[in-house]
mmCIF file of C-alpha atoms in Angstrom:
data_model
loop_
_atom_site.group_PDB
_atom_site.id
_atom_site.type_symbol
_atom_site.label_atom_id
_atom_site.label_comp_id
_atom_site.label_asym_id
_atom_site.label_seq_id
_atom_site.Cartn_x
_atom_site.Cartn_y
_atom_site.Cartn_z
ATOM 1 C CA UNK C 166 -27.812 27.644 -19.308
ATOM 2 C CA UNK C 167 -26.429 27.493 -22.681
ATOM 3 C CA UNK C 168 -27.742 27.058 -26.105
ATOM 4 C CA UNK C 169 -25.596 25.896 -29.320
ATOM 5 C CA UNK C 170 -27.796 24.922 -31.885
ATOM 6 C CA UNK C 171 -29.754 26.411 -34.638
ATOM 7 C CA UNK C 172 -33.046 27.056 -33.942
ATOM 8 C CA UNK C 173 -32.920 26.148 -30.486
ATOM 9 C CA UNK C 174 -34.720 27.838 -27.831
ATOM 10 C CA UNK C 175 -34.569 26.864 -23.795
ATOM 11 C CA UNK C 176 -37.262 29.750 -21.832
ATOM 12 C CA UNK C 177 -37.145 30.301 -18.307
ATOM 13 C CA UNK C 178 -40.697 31.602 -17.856
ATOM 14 C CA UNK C 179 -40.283 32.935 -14.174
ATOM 15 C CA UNK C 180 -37.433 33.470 -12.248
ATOM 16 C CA UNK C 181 -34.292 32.055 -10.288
ATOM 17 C CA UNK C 182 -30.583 31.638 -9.656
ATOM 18 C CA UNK C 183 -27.883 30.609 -11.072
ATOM 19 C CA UNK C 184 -24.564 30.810 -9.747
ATOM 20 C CA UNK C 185 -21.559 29.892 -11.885
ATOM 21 C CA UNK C 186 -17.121 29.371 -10.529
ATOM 22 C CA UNK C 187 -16.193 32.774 -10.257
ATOM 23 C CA UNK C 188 -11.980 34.075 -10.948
ATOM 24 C CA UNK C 189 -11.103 31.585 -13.136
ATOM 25 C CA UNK C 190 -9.156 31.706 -16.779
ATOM 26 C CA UNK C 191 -12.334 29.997 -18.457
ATOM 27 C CA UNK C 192 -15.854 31.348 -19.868
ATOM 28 C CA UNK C 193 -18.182 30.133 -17.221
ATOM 29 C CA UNK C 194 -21.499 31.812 -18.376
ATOM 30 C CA UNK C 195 -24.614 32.165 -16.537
ATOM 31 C CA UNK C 196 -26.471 32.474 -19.782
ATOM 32 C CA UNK C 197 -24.746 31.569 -23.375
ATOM 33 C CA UNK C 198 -26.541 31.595 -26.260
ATOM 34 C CA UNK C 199 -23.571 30.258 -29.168
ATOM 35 C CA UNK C 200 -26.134 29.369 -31.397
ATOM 36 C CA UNK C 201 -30.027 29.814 -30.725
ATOM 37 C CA UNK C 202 -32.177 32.092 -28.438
ATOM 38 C CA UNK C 203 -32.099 32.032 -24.563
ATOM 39 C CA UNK C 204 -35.409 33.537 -22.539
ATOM 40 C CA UNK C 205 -35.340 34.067 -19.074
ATOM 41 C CA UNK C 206 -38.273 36.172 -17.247
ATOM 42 C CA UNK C 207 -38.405 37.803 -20.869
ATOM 43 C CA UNK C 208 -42.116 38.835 -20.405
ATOM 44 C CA UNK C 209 -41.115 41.094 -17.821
ATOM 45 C CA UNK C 210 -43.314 39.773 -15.254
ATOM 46 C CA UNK C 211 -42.127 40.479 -10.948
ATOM 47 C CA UNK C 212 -40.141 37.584 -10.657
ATOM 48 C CA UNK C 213 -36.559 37.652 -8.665
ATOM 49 C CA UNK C 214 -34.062 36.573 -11.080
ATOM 50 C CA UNK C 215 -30.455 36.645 -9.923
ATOM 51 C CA UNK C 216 -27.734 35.788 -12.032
ATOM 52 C CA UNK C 217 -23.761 35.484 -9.921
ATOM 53 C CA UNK C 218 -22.129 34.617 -13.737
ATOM 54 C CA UNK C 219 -21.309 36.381 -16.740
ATOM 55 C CA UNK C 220 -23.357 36.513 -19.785
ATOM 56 C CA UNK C 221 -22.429 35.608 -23.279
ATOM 57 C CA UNK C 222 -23.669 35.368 -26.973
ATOM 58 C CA UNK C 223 -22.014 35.080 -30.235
ATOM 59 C CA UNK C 224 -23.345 36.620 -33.408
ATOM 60 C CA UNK C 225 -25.790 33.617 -33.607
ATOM 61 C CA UNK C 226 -26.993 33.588 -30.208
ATOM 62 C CA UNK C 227 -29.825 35.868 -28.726
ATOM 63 C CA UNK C 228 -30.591 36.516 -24.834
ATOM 64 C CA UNK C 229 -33.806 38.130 -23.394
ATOM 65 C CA UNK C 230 -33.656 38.804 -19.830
ATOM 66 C CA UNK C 231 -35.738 40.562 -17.249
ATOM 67 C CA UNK C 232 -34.402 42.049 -14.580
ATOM 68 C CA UNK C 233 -37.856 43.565 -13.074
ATOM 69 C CA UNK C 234 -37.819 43.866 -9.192
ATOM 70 C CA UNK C 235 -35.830 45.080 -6.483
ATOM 71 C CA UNK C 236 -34.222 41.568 -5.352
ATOM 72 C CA UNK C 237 -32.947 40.770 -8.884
ATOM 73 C CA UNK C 238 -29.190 41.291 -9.591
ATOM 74 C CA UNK C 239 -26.835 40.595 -12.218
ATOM 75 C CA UNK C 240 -23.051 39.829 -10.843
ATOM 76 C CA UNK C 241 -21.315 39.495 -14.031
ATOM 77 C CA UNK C 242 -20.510 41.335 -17.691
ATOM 78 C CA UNK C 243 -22.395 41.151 -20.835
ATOM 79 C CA UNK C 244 -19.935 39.907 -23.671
ATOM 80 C CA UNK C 245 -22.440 40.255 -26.568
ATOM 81 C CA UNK C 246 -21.297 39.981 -30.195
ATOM 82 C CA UNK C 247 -24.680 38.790 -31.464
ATOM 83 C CA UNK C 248 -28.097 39.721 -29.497
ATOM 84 C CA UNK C 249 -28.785 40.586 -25.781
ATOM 85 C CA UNK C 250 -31.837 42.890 -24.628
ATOM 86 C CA UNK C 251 -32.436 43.571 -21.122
ATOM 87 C CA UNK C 252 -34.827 44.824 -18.693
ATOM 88 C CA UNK C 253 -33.922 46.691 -16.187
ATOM 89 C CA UNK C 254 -36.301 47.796 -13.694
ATOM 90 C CA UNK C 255 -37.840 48.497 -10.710
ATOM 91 C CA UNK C 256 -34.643 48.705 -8.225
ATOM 92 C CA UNK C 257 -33.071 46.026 -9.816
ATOM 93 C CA UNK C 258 -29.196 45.772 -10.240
ATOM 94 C CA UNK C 259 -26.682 45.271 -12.704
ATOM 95 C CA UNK C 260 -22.889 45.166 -11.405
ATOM 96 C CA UNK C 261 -20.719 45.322 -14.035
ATOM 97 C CA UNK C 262 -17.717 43.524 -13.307
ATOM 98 C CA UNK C 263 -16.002 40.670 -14.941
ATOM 99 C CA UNK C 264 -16.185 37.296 -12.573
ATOM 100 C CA UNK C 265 -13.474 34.971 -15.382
ATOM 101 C CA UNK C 266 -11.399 36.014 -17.988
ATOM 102 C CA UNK C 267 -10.811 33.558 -20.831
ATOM 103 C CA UNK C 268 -7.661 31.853 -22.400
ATOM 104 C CA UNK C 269 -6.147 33.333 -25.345
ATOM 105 C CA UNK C 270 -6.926 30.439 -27.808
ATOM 106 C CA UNK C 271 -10.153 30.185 -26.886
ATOM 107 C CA UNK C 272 -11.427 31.465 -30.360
ATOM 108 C CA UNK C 273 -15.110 30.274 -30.698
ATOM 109 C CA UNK C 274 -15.928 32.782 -27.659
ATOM 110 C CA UNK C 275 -16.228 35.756 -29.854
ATOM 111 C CA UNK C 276 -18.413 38.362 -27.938
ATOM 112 C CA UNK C 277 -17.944 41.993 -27.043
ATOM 113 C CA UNK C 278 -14.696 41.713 -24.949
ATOM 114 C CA UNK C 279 -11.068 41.494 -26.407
ATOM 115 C CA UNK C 280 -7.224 40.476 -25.557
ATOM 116 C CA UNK C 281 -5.084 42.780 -24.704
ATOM 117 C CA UNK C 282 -1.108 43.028 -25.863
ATOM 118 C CA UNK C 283 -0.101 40.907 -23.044
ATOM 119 C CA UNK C 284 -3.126 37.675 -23.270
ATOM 120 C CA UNK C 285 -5.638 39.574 -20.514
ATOM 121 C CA UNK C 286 -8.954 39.372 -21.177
ATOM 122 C CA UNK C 287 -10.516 42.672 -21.123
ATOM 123 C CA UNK C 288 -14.231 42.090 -20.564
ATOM 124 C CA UNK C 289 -16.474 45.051 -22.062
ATOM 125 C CA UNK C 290 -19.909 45.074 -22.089
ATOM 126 C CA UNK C 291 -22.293 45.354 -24.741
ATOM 127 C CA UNK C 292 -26.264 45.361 -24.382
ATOM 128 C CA UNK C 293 -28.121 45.701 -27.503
ATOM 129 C CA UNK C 294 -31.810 46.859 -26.431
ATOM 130 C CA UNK C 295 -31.617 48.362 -22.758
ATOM 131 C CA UNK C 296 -35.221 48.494 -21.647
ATOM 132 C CA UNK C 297 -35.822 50.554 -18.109
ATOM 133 C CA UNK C 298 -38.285 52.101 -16.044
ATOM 134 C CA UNK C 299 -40.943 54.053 -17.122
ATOM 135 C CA UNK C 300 -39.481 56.999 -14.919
ATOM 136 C CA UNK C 301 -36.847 57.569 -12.747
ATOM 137 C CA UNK C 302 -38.787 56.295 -9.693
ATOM 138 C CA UNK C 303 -39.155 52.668 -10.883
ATOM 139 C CA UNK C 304 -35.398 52.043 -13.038
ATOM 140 C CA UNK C 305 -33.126 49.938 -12.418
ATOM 141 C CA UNK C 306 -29.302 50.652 -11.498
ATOM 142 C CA UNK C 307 -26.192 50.022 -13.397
ATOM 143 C CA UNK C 308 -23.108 49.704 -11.057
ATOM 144 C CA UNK C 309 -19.732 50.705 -12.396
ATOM 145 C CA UNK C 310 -16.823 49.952 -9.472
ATOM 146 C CA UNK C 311 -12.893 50.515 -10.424
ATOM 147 C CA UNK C 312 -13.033 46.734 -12.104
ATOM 148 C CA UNK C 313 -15.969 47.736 -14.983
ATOM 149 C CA UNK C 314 -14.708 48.195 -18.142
ATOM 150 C CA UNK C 315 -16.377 49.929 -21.178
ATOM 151 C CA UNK C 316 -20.622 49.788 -21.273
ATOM 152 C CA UNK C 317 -21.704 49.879 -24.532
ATOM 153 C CA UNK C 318 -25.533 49.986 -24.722
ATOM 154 C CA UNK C 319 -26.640 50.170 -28.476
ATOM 155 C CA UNK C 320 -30.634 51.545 -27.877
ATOM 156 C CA UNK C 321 -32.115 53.061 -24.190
ATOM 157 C CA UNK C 322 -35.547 52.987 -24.123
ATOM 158 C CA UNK C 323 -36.897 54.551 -20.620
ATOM 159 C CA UNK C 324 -34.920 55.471 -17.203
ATOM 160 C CA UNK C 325 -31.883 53.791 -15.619
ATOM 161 C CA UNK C 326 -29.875 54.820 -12.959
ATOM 162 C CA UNK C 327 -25.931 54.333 -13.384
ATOM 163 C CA UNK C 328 -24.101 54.209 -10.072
ATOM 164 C CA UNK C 329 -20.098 55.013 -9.960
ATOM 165 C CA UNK C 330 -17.716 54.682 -7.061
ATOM 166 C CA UNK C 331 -15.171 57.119 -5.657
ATOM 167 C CA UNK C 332 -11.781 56.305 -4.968
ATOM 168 C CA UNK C 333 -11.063 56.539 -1.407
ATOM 169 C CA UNK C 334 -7.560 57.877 -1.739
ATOM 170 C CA UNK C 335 -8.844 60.747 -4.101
ATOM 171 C CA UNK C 336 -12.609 61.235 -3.507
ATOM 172 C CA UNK C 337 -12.788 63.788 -6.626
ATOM 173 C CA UNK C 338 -11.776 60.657 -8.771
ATOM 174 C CA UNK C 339 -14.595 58.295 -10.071
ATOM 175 C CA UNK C 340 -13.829 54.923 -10.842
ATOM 176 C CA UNK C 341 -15.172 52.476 -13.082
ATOM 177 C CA UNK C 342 -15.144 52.545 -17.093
ATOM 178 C CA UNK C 343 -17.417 54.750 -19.461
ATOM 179 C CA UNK C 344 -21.030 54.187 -20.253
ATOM 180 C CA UNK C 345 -21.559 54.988 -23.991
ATOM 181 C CA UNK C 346 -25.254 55.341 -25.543
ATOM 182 C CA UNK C 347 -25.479 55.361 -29.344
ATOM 183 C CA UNK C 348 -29.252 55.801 -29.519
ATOM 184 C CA UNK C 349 -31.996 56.559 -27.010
ATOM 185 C CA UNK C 350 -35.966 56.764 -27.665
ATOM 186 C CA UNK C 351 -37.447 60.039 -26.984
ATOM 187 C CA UNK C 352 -38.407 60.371 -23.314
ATOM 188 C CA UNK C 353 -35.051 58.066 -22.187
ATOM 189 C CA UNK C 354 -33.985 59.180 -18.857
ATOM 190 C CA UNK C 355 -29.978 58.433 -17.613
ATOM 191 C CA UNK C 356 -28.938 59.576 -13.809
ATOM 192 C CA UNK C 357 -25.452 59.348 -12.882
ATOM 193 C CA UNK C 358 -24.895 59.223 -9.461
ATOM 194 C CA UNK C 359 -22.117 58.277 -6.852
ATOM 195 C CA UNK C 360 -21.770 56.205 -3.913
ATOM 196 C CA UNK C 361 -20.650 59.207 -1.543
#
């Protein structure tokens, strides 16, 4: 789904999939929002909403998404440099890991991520409102593996869980890059846990 015009708007009142090519050297987005506003179970409501794709928005572009029961899952990063808010809630899952990298000329995709010295992509994540449960009991989960990069989540408001992995050759290393919170309403909630 992708919008690239001033203005526009495309809202996906209720839920679904979309699944998008996957280990690629291209920006295949589930959701990109170049230029305009993308909605997609924004109103919070229990709809299943799974997204197998990376999400994307330039400093033009705006995503609202609602992540609000236990079957919904996002497969994919968040390479914001304009507006994304999400909802994360109710058991439902955000795995933070890269699915395509991008060329190195391919300038108009300015999010969050970055090239490194040698033409990688390194996909970061950046979420810009992070809204979770009301308590611990009904969050969400963020999972960091040994491919997520850098989580940069501008304002928590409520719980989330954050889930890291262990490496199996050294179980008292944790994998998987930081999770940084610049501002949290009072009453936010973060649990780090592992997967052992």
């Amino acid at each position: 789904v992708t919008v690239n015009a001033e203005d526009a708007t495309v809202t996906i009142a209720k839920g679904g999939r979309i699944t998008v090519p996957t280990g690629t050297k291209y920006g295949y987005y589930a959701l990109a929002a170049y230029d305009g506003t993308i909605n997609m179970n924004s109103q919070g409501e229990a709809n299943d909403v799974v997204l197998d794709g990376d999400i994307f928005a330039t400093s033009e572009g705006t995503i609202n998404l609602g992540l609000t029961t236990d079957k919904s899952k996002l497969n994919g990063i968040i390479d914001n440099g304009g507006t994304v808010n999400l909802t994360l809630q109710n058991g439902a899952t955000w795995n933070n890991v890269q699915n395509n990298e991008r060329y190195v000329l391919d300038y108009e995709d300015t999010g969050s991520g970055s090239f490194d010295e040698d033409g990688n992509y390194v996909g970061v994540s950046h979420v810009t409102n992070l809204y979770g449960g009301t308590t611990l009991n009904n969050a969400g989960t963020i999972i960091q593996t040994a491919n997520s990069k850098l989580l940069e989540i501008d304002k928590l408001s409520g719980a989330v869980n954050v889930k890291y992995y262990h490496d199996a050759s050294d179980p008292t290393s944790i994998l998987g890059g930081d999770v940084k919170i610049a501002k949290a309403t009072q009453g936010s909630n973060i649990c780090l846990i592992t997967n052992g």
